[in-house]
Coordinates of C-alpha atoms in Angstrom, one line a residue:
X1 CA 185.8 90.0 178.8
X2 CA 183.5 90.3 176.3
X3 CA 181.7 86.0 176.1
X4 CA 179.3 84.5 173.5
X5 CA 177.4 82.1 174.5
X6 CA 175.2 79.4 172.3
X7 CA 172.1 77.7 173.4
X8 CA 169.3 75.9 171.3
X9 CA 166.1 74.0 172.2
X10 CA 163.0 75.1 174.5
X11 CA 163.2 77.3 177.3
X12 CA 164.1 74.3 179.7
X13 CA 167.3 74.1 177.6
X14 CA 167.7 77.6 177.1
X15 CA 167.2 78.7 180.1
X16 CA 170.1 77.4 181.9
X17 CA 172.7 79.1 179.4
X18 CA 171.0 82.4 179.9
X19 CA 171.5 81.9 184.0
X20 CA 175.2 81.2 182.9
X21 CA 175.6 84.4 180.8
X22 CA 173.6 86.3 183.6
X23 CA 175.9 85.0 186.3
X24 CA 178.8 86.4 183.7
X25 CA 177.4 89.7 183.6
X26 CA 177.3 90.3 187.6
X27 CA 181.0 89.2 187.5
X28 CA 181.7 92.3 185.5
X29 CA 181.5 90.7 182.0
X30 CA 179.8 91.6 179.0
X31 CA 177.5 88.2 177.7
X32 CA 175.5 87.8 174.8
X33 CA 173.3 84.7 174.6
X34 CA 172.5 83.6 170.8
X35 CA 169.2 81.2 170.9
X36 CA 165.9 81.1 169.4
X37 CA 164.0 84.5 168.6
X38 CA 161.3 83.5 171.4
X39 CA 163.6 83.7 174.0
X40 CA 164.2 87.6 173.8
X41 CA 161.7 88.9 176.1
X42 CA 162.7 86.5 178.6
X43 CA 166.7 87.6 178.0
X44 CA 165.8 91.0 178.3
X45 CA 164.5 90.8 181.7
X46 CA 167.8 89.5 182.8
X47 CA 169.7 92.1 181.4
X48 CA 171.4 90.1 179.2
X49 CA 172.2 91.3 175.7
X50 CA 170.4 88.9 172.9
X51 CA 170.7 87.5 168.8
X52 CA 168.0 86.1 167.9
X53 CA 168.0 82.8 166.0
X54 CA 165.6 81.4 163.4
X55 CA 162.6 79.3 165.2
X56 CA 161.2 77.5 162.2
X57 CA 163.4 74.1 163.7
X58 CA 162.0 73.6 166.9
X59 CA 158.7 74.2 165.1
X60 CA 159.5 71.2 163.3
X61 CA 160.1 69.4 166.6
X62 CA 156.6 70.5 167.5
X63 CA 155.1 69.0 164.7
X64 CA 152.2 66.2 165.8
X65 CA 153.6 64.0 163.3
X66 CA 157.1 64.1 164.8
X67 CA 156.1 64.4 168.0
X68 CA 154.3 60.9 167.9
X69 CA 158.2 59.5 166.3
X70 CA 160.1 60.9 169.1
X71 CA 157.4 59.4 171.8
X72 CA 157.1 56.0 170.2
X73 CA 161.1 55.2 169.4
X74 CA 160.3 55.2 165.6
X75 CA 158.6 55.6 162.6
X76 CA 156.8 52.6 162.1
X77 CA 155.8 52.0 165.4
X78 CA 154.0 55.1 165.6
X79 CA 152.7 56.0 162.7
X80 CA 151.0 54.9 159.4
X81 CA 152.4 55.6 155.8
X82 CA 151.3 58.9 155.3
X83 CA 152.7 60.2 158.3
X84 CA 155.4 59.1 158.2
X85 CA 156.4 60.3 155.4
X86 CA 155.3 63.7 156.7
X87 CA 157.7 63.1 159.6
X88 CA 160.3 61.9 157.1
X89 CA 160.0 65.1 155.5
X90 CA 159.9 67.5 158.2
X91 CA 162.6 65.7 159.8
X92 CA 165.3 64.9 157.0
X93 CA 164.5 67.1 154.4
X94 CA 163.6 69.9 155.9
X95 CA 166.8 69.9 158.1
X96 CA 169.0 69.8 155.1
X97 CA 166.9 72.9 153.5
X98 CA 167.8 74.9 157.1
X99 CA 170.7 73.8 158.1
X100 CA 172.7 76.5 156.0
X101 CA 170.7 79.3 157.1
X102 CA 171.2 77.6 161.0
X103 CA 175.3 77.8 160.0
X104 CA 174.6 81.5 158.4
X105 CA 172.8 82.5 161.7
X106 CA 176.0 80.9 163.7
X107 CA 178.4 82.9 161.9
X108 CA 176.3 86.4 161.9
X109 CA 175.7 86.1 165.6
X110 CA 179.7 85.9 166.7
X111 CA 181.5 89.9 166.7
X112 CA 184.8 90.3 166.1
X113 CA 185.9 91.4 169.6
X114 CA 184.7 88.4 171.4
X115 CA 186.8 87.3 174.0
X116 CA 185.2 83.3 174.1
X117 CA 182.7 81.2 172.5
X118 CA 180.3 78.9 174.9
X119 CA 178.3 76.6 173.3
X120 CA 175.6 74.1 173.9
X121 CA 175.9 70.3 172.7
X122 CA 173.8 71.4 169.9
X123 CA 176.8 73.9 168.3
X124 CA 179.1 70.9 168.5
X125 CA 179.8 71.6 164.6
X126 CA 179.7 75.2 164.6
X127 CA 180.6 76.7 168.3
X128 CA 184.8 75.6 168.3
X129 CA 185.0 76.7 164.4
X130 CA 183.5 80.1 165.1
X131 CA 186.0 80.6 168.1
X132 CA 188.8 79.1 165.8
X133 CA 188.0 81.9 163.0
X134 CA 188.0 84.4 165.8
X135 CA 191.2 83.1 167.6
X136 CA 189.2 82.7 171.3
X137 CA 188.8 79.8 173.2
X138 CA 186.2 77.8 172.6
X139 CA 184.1 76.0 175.9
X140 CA 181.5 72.8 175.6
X141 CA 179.1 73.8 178.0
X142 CA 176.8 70.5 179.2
X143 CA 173.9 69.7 180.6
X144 CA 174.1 66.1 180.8
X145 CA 177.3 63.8 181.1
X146 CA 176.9 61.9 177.9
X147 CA 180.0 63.4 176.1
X148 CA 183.3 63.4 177.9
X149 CA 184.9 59.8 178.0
X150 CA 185.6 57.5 180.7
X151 CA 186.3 54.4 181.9
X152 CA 183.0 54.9 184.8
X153 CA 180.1 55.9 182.2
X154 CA 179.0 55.2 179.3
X155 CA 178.3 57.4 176.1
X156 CA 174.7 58.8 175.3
X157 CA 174.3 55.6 172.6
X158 CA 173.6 53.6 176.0
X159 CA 171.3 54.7 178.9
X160 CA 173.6 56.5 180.9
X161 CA 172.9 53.5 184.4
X162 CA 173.8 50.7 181.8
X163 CA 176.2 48.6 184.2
X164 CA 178.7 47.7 181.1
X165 CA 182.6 46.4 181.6
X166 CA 184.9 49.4 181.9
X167 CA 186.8 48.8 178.5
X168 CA 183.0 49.2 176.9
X169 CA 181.9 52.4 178.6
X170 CA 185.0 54.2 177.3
X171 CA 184.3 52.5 173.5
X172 CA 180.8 53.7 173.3
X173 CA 182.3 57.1 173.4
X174 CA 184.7 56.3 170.2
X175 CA 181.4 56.4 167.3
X176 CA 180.5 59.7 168.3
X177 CA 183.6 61.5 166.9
X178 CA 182.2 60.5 163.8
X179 CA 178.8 60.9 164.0
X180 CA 178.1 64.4 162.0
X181 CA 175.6 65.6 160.2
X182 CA 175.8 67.1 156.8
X183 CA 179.4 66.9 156.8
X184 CA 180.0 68.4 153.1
X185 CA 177.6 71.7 153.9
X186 CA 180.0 71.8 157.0
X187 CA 183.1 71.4 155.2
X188 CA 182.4 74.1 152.6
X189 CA 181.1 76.0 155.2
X190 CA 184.0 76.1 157.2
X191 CA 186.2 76.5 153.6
X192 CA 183.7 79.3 151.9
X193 CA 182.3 81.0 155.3
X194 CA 184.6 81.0 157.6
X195 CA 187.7 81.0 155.3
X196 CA 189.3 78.3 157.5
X197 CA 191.7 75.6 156.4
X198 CA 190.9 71.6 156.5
X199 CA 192.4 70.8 159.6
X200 CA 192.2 67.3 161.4
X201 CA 189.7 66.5 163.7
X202 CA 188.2 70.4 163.2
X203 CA 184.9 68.3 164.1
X204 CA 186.1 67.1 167.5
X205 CA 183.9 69.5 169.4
X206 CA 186.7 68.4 172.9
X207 CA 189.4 69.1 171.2
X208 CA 191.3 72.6 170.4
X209 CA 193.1 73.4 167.3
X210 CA 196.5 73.2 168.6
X211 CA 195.2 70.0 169.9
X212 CA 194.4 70.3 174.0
X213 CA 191.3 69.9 175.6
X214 CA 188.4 72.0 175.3
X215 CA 187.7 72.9 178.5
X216 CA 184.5 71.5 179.4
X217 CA 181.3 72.7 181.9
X218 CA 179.1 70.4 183.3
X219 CA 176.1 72.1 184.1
X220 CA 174.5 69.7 186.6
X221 CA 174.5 68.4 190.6
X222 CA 177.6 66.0 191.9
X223 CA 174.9 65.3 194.3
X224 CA 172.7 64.0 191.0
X225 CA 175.2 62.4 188.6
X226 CA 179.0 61.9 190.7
X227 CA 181.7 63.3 188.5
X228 CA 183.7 60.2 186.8
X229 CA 187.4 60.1 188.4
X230 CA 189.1 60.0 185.3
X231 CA 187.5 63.2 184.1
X232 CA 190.1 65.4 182.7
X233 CA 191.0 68.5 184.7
X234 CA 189.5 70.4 182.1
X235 CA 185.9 69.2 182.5
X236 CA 184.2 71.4 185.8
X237 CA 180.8 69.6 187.2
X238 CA 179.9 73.3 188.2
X239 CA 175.7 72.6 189.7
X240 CA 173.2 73.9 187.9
X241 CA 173.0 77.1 185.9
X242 CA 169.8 78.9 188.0
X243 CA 168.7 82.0 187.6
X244 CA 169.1 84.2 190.6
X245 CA 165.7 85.0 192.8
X246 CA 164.5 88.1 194.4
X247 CA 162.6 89.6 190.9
X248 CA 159.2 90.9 191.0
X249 CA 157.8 88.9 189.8
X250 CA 154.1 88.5 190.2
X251 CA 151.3 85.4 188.9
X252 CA 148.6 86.4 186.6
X253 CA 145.3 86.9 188.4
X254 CA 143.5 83.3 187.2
X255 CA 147.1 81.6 188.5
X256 CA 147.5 84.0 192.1
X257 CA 143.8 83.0 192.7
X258 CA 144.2 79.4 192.1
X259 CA 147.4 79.2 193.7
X260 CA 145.5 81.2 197.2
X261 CA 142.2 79.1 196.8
X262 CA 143.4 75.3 198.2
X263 CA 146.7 73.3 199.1
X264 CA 149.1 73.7 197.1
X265 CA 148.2 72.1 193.7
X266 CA 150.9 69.5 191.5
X267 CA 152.3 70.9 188.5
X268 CA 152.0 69.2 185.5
X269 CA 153.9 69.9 182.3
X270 CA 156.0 67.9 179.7
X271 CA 157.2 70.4 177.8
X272 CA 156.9 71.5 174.1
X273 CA 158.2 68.6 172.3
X274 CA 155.9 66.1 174.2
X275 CA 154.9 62.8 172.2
X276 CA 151.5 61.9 173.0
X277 CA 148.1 63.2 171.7
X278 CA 147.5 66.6 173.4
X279 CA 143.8 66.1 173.4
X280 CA 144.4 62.1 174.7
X281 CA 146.8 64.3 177.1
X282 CA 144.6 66.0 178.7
X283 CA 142.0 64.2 179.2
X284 CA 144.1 61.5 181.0
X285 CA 145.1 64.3 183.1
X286 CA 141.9 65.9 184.0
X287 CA 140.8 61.7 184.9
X288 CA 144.1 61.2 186.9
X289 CA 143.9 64.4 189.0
X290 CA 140.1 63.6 189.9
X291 CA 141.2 60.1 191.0
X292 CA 144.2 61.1 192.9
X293 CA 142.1 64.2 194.7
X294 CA 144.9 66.8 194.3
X295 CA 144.5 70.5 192.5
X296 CA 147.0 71.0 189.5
X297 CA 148.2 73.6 187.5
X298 CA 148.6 72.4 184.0
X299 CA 150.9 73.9 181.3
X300 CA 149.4 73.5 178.1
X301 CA 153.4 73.7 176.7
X302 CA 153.2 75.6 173.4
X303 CA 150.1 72.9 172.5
X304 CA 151.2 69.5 174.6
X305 CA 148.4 69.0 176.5
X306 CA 144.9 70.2 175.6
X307 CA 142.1 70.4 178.0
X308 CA 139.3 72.6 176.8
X309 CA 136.9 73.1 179.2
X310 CA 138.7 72.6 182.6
X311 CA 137.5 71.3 186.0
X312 CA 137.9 73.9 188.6
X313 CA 140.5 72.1 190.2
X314 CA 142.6 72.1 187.1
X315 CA 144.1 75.5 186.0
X316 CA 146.0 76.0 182.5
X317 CA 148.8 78.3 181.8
X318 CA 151.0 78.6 179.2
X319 CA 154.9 79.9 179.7
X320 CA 155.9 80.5 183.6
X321 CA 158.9 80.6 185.2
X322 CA 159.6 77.3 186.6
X323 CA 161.8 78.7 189.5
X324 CA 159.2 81.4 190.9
X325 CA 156.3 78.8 190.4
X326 CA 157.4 75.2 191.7
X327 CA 157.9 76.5 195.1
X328 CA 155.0 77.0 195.5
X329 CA 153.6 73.5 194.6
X330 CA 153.1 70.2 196.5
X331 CA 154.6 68.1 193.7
X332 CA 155.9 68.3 189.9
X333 CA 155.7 65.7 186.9
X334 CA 157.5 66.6 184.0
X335 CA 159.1 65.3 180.8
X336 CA 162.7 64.7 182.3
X337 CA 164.4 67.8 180.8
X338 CA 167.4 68.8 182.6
X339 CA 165.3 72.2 183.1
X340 CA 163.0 71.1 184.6
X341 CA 164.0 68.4 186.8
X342 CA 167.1 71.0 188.3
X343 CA 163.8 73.7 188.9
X344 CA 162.3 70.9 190.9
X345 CA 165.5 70.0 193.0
X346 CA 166.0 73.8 193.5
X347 CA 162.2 73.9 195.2
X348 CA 162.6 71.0 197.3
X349 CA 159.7 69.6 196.3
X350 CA 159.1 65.9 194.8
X351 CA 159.1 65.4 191.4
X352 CA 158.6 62.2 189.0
X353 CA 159.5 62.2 185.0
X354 CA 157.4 60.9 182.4
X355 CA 160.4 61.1 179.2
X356 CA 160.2 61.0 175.8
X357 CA 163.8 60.3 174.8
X358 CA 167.6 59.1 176.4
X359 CA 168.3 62.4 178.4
X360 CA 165.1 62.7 180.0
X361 CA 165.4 59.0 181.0
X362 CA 168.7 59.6 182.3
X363 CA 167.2 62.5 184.8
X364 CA 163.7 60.4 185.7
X365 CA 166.4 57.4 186.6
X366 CA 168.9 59.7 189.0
X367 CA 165.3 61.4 190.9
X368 CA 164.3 57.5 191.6
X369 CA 167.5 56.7 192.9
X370 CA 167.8 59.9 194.8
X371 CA 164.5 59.0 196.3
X372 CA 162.7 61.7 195.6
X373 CA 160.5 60.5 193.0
X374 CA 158.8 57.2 191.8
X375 CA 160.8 55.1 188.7
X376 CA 159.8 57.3 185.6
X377 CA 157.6 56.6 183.1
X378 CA 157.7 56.8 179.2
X379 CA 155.3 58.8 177.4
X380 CA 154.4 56.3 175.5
X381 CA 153.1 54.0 178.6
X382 CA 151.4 57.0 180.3
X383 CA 147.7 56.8 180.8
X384 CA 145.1 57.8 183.2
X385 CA 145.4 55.1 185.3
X386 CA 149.8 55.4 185.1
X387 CA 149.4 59.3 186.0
X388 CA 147.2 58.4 189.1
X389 CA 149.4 56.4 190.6
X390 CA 152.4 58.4 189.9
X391 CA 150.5 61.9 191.2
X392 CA 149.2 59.4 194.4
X393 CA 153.4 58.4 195.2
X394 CA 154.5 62.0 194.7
X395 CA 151.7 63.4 197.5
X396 CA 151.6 60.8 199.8
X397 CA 155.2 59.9 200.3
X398 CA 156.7 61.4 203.1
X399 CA 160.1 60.0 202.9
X400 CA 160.0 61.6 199.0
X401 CA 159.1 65.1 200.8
X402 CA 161.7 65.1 203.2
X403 CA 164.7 63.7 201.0
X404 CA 163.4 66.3 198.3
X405 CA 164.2 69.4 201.3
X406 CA 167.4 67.7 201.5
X407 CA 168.1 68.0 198.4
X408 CA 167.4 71.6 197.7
X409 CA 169.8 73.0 200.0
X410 CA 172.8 70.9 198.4
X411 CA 171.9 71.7 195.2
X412 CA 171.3 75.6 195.9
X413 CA 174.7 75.8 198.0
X414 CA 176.6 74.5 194.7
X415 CA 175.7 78.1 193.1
X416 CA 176.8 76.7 189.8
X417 CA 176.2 79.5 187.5
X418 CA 178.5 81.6 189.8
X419 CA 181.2 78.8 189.9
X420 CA 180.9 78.6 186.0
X421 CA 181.3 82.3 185.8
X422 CA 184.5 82.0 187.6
X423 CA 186.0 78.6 186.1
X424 CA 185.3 81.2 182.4
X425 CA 187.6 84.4 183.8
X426 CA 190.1 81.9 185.0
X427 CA 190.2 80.5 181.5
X428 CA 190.7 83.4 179.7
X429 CA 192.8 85.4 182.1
X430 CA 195.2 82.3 181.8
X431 CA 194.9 82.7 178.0
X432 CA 195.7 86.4 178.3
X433 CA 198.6 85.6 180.4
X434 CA 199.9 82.7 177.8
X435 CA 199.0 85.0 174.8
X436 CA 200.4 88.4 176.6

């Protein structure tokens, strides 16, 4: 079976999808992953077959102008009238210039032989077209539970613990089947491109052309987020996509000598589409790691954080893997991404998030009320003082520690890249069998 899987974002939302297409290709499949050019290197040392996809987006996301929007919760809160109408312009215009070339770099990416599409929440426009022009099946692969309805969770228009009557948790879902973006460069895209008919509902990323349901992967913990009851049978709550361990490999001098020098040092490291000031960022972490008397390794995440001439008990690295380094460290504060926290559950080890939008709330809410990390904390609120207190809970709490063990081995006995693997050759051996 030859599978073509979709991802978009940074590597914490990368990553995951290339675990799943790894785990594909030790069942005996061939998997390509299609995400951002950056990610190459990284897919080649999993063996995993690559198309590249243009990066200049997610350099918009890193813009300081945006980043300041997306930490604040809006324009004018964060910014004055010049930026924002840089941010305006980065965000709206420049996404209409790109988004053709994004649907060009869809379409060039999928080969004719392809056997199934996988996509990321981020194809929802593109990912089920491309597998209806091929004639495959098509699979929404998730790593939050925002999308599929139900009567027991809300949609992602509400924070995903909002305790709302039953009737209004399966509403909320109802506006997303029509929110769409650039829906006419879609439609002539799907017309001129694709050579596809209008069809009904073609944007209803759950629902097939002949009109079942897509089947869906849920790429998280039932011992993080309990699967709704009235899930369809088509939706799998697999665990989380890791990549395997056992590889070689091996820290960078600085970061083996730091790591062999103390205790283990806290991780810090919100990601590459942080909010704050990088240079306000680091120097609230350099004050809150003094104060709290721990070591950290800081990652500087593609230009987040900032910290230009560090303490000796602070150490700066740029890209490592999450899995072969958190191990290895007494605690972990991060943005909220699904990435991260999973890397964190995986360890053992506790963890508290300091988010910047809906999802990453959604992940710093479920590690409070699995105990194994303090109530999370918005970017926007984060300050020396905050980040003391939140590095002080996450090294001193014993009961944190000890659920955090717990939780490693449930989460690493779920082996949810393997189960999503097989849930995939199920799927299309059933379709060979219909189709045969």
């Amino acid at each position: 079976m030859k599978i073509l899987v979709y991802a978009y974002g940074t590597r914490g939302d990368v990553q995951p999808y290339l675990a799943l297409a790894a785990a594909l290709g030790r069942a005996g499949h061939e998997a390509i992953l299609s995400a951002p050019a950056r990610f190459e290197t990284l897919a080649s040392a999993h063996g995993v077959e690559f198309r590249g996809r243009d990066d200049e987006w997610l350099g918009i996301l890193e813009d300081p102008d945006v980043r300041r929007i997306l930490a604040m919760g809006g324009m004018r809160k964060a910014l004055d009238k010049d930026a924002r109408r840089r941010a305006r312009t980065r965000l709206h215009d420049d996404f209409r210039r790109l988004f053709p070339k994004i649907l060009a770099d869809t379409a060039a990416a999928a080969d004719s032989d392809v056997d199934l599409v996988v996509h990321s929440q981020e194809y929802v426009d593109q990912g089920g077209q491309i597998a209806e022009k091929l004639g495959v099946p098509s699979v929404l692969a998730l790593l939050h539970p925002f999308i599929v309805p139900s009567w027991e969770y809300p949609s992602g228009l509400f924070p995903f613990d909002t305790r709302l009557p039953r009737l209004l948790n399966r509403l909320s879902h109802v506006p997303l089947r029509f929110l769409r973006l650039e829906r006419r460069t879609l439609a002539r895209w799907r017309s001129e491109d694709l050579g596809l008919p209008p069809r009904p509902r073609s944007h209803d990323m759950q629902r097939r052309p002949d009109g079942g349901r897509v089947t869906v992967l849920h790429g998280f913990s039932r011992h993080v987020v309990t699967p709704a009851s009235d899930w369809p049978s088509e939706v799998h709550t697999t665990g989380f996509w890791l990549l395997p361990g056992g590889d070689s490999w091996t820290p960078p001098p600085a970061l083996a000598a730091f790591l062999d020098a103390g205790e283990p040092p806290v991780f810090i490291g919100f990601g590459s589409l942080a909010g704050l000031d990088p240079r306000e960022t680091g120097r609230a972490v350099v004050a809150a790691v003094r104060a709290a008397g721990v070591r950290a390794v800081v990652s500087s995440g593609w230009g987040s954080i900032e910290i230009d001439d560090p303490p000796e008990d602070v150490l700066i690295v740029e890209e490592v893997p999450y899995d072969r380094l958190f191990p290895r460290m007494r605690a972990v504060v991060h943005a909220g991404s699904a990435g991260a926290m999973n890397e964190a559950l995986a360890a053992g080890v506790p963890q508290a998030a300091c988010p910047l939008h809906r999802e990453q709330e959604l992940w710093g809410n479920r590690v409070h009320r699995l105990g194994i990390g303090p109530a999370p904390v918005r970017q926007r609120d984060l300050n020396a003082a905050v980040l003391t207190e939140i590095i002080r809970q996450v090294v001193t709490d014993r009961t944190m520690a000890e659920r955090a063990a717990r939780m490693r081995t449930l989460v690493r006995a779920e082996d949810g890249a393997r189960v999503a693997a097989t849930v995939l050759t199920d799927l299309f051996d059933a379709t060979a069998t219909h189709t045969g």
